[in-house]
């Protein structure tokens, strides 16, 4: 069962995304893995972005995942990419036309990007 969850609601695809293994993610998707399933830390996109795995982020984007989904602490994946210091992941997400970059967190924390 590729969608079996652990005690934090994480599945195999979360771990593959966090490791940046696009090859394993493809195998899991072919076997029916749910790319939108959320653990407490977020979706597989959150896991990939938070670890700075740009190829995994791009692969998940290609599957049309919800890039604006927030995790249990109300953070979208683009915030995790920025906090992890991954300019490549942050840019891959920020370039999407339908991504919400206007989220404001506690203490007026936002993502400030200079495009172009």
PDB file of C-alpha atoms in Angstrom:
ATOM      1  CA  UNK A   1       0.000   0.000   0.000  1.00  0.00           C
ATOM      2  CA  UNK A   2       1.905   3.038  -1.265  1.00  0.00           C
ATOM      3  CA  UNK A   3      -0.458   5.368   0.599  1.00  0.00           C
ATOM      4  CA  UNK A   4       0.026   3.788   4.021  1.00  0.00           C
ATOM      5  CA  UNK A   5       0.648   6.555   6.585  1.00  0.00           C
ATOM      6  CA  UNK A   6       2.980   6.606   9.566  1.00  0.00           C
ATOM      7  CA  UNK A   7       2.184   8.230  12.942  1.00  0.00           C
ATOM      8  CA  UNK A   8       2.831  11.708  11.422  1.00  0.00           C
ATOM      9  CA  UNK A   9       0.601  10.957   8.397  1.00  0.00           C
ATOM     10  CA  UNK A  10       3.628  10.739   6.095  1.00  0.00           C
ATOM     11  CA  UNK A  11       3.673   8.263   3.215  1.00  0.00           C
ATOM     12  CA  UNK A  12       6.426   6.816   1.050  1.00  0.00           C
ATOM     13  CA  UNK A  13       6.174   9.679  -1.416  1.00  0.00           C
ATOM     14  CA  UNK A  14       6.850  12.224   1.338  1.00  0.00           C
ATOM     15  CA  UNK A  15      10.165  10.522   2.088  1.00  0.00           C
ATOM     16  CA  UNK A  16      11.084  10.209  -1.598  1.00  0.00           C
ATOM     17  CA  UNK A  17      10.311  13.912  -2.107  1.00  0.00           C
ATOM     18  CA  UNK A  18      12.319  14.876   0.954  1.00  0.00           C
ATOM     19  CA  UNK A  19      15.259  12.836  -0.326  1.00  0.00           C
ATOM     20  CA  UNK A  20      14.914  14.437  -3.760  1.00  0.00           C
ATOM     21  CA  UNK A  21      14.472  11.066  -5.454  1.00  0.00           C
ATOM     22  CA  UNK A  22      12.464  11.810  -8.573  1.00  0.00           C
ATOM     23  CA  UNK A  23      13.019   8.238  -9.758  1.00  0.00           C
ATOM     24  CA  UNK A  24      11.390   6.802  -6.616  1.00  0.00           C
ATOM     25  CA  UNK A  25       8.561   9.356  -6.823  1.00  0.00           C
ATOM     26  CA  UNK A  26       7.828   8.293 -10.402  1.00  0.00           C
ATOM     27  CA  UNK A  27       7.679   4.633  -9.361  1.00  0.00           C
ATOM     28  CA  UNK A  28       5.361   5.512  -6.466  1.00  0.00           C
ATOM     29  CA  UNK A  29       3.094   7.666  -8.665  1.00  0.00           C
ATOM     30  CA  UNK A  30       2.840   4.820 -11.191  1.00  0.00           C
ATOM     31  CA  UNK A  31       1.842   2.561  -8.284  1.00  0.00           C
ATOM     32  CA  UNK A  32      -0.928   4.969  -7.248  1.00  0.00           C
ATOM     33  CA  UNK A  33       0.743   7.204  -4.660  1.00  0.00           C
ATOM     34  CA  UNK A  34      -1.298  10.262  -3.694  1.00  0.00           C
ATOM     35  CA  UNK A  35       0.882  13.325  -4.385  1.00  0.00           C
ATOM     36  CA  UNK A  36      -1.558  15.608  -2.562  1.00  0.00           C
ATOM     37  CA  UNK A  37      -1.675  13.704   0.732  1.00  0.00           C
ATOM     38  CA  UNK A  38      -0.625  15.821   3.691  1.00  0.00           C
ATOM     39  CA  UNK A  39       1.437  14.834   6.680  1.00  0.00           C
ATOM     40  CA  UNK A  40       1.677  17.122   9.679  1.00  0.00           C
ATOM     41  CA  UNK A  41       4.640  18.813   7.962  1.00  0.00           C
ATOM     42  CA  UNK A  42       2.760  19.158   4.668  1.00  0.00           C
ATOM     43  CA  UNK A  43       2.475  17.585   1.256  1.00  0.00           C
ATOM     44  CA  UNK A  44       5.345  15.949  -0.627  1.00  0.00           C
ATOM     45  CA  UNK A  45       5.909  19.386  -2.189  1.00  0.00           C
ATOM     46  CA  UNK A  46       6.527  20.830   1.291  1.00  0.00           C
ATOM     47  CA  UNK A  47       9.026  18.054   2.000  1.00  0.00           C
ATOM     48  CA  UNK A  48      10.917  18.613  -1.272  1.00  0.00           C
ATOM     49  CA  UNK A  49      10.897  22.415  -0.972  1.00  0.00           C
ATOM     50  CA  UNK A  50      11.935  22.350   2.677  1.00  0.00           C
ATOM     51  CA  UNK A  51      14.969  20.221   1.817  1.00  0.00           C
ATOM     52  CA  UNK A  52      15.889  22.316  -1.225  1.00  0.00           C
ATOM     53  CA  UNK A  53      15.335  19.499  -3.734  1.00  0.00           C
ATOM     54  CA  UNK A  54      14.571  21.522  -6.846  1.00  0.00           C
ATOM     55  CA  UNK A  55      14.216  18.587  -9.259  1.00  0.00           C
ATOM     56  CA  UNK A  56      11.666  16.979  -6.932  1.00  0.00           C
ATOM     57  CA  UNK A  57       9.828  20.318  -6.667  1.00  0.00           C
ATOM     58  CA  UNK A  58       9.755  20.668 -10.462  1.00  0.00           C
ATOM     59  CA  UNK A  59       8.508  17.092 -10.859  1.00  0.00           C
ATOM     60  CA  UNK A  60       5.680  17.644  -8.384  1.00  0.00           C
ATOM     61  CA  UNK A  61       4.771  20.942 -10.075  1.00  0.00           C
ATOM     62  CA  UNK A  62       4.576  19.018 -13.378  1.00  0.00           C
ATOM     63  CA  UNK A  63       1.923  16.816 -11.752  1.00  0.00           C
ATOM     64  CA  UNK A  64      -0.194  19.919 -11.084  1.00  0.00           C
ATOM     65  CA  UNK A  65      -0.101  19.610  -7.305  1.00  0.00           C
ATOM     66  CA  UNK A  66      -1.709  22.340  -5.212  1.00  0.00           C
ATOM     67  CA  UNK A  67       1.232  24.709  -4.724  1.00  0.00           C
ATOM     68  CA  UNK A  68      -0.748  26.874  -2.308  1.00  0.00           C
ATOM     69  CA  UNK A  69      -1.621  24.074   0.123  1.00  0.00           C
ATOM     70  CA  UNK A  70      -0.535  24.909   3.666  1.00  0.00           C
ATOM     71  CA  UNK A  71       0.785  22.532   6.291  1.00  0.00           C
ATOM     72  CA  UNK A  72      -0.371  22.216   9.902  1.00  0.00           C
ATOM     73  CA  UNK A  73       1.470  25.430  10.805  1.00  0.00           C
ATOM     74  CA  UNK A  74      -0.189  27.297   7.897  1.00  0.00           C
ATOM     75  CA  UNK A  75       2.962  27.504   5.782  1.00  0.00           C
ATOM     76  CA  UNK A  76       2.923  27.035   2.007  1.00  0.00           C
ATOM     77  CA  UNK A  77       5.809  25.162   0.376  1.00  0.00           C
ATOM     78  CA  UNK A  78       7.316  28.370  -1.025  1.00  0.00           C
ATOM     79  CA  UNK A  79       7.931  29.569   2.544  1.00  0.00           C
ATOM     80  CA  UNK A  80       9.749  26.343   3.361  1.00  0.00           C
ATOM     81  CA  UNK A  81      11.870  26.707   0.232  1.00  0.00           C
ATOM     82  CA  UNK A  82      12.799  30.273   1.194  1.00  0.00           C
ATOM     83  CA  UNK A  83      13.567  29.379   4.807  1.00  0.00           C
ATOM     84  CA  UNK A  84      15.728  26.455   3.698  1.00  0.00           C
ATOM     85  CA  UNK A  85      17.787  28.907   1.657  1.00  0.00           C
ATOM     86  CA  UNK A  86      17.010  27.223  -1.636  1.00  0.00           C
ATOM     87  CA  UNK A  87      16.860  30.004  -4.195  1.00  0.00           C
ATOM     88  CA  UNK A  88      16.235  27.447  -6.951  1.00  0.00           C
ATOM     89  CA  UNK A  89      13.180  25.941  -5.219  1.00  0.00           C
ATOM     90  CA  UNK A  90      11.851  29.356  -4.217  1.00  0.00           C
ATOM     91  CA  UNK A  91      12.210  30.610  -7.792  1.00  0.00           C
ATOM     92  CA  UNK A  92      10.617  27.472  -9.299  1.00  0.00           C
ATOM     93  CA  UNK A  93       7.556  28.039  -7.107  1.00  0.00           C
ATOM     94  CA  UNK A  94       7.493  31.856  -7.318  1.00  0.00           C
ATOM     95  CA  UNK A  95       7.473  31.777 -11.120  1.00  0.00           C
ATOM     96  CA  UNK A  96       4.105  30.025 -11.171  1.00  0.00           C
ATOM     97  CA  UNK A  97       1.271  32.368 -12.092  1.00  0.00           C
ATOM     98  CA  UNK A  98      -1.180  30.830  -9.644  1.00  0.00           C
ATOM     99  CA  UNK A  99       1.031  30.799  -6.547  1.00  0.00           C
ATOM    100  CA  UNK A 100       0.090  32.972  -3.586  1.00  0.00           C
ATOM    101  CA  UNK A 101       3.113  35.004  -2.504  1.00  0.00           C
ATOM    102  CA  UNK A 102       1.018  37.404  -0.441  1.00  0.00           C
ATOM    103  CA  UNK A 103       0.651  35.279   2.680  1.00  0.00           C
ATOM    104  CA  UNK A 104       1.401  37.136   5.878  1.00  0.00           C
ATOM    105  CA  UNK A 105       2.449  35.132   8.906  1.00  0.00           C
ATOM    106  CA  UNK A 106       2.753  36.168  12.524  1.00  0.00           C
ATOM    107  CA  UNK A 107       5.037  39.137  13.177  1.00  0.00           C
ATOM    108  CA  UNK A 108       4.261  40.318   9.613  1.00  0.00           C
ATOM    109  CA  UNK A 109       6.574  37.739   8.092  1.00  0.00           C
ATOM    110  CA  UNK A 110       6.229  37.563   4.307  1.00  0.00           C
ATOM    111  CA  UNK A 111       8.237  36.448   1.321  1.00  0.00           C
ATOM    112  CA  UNK A 112       9.826  39.363  -0.432  1.00  0.00           C
ATOM    113  CA  UNK A 113      11.086  38.589  -3.900  1.00  0.00           C
ATOM    114  CA  UNK A 114      12.708  40.864  -6.407  1.00  0.00           C
ATOM    115  CA  UNK A 115      11.770  39.519  -9.807  1.00  0.00           C
ATOM    116  CA  UNK A 116      13.709  40.308 -12.958  1.00  0.00           C
TER     117      UNK A 116
END
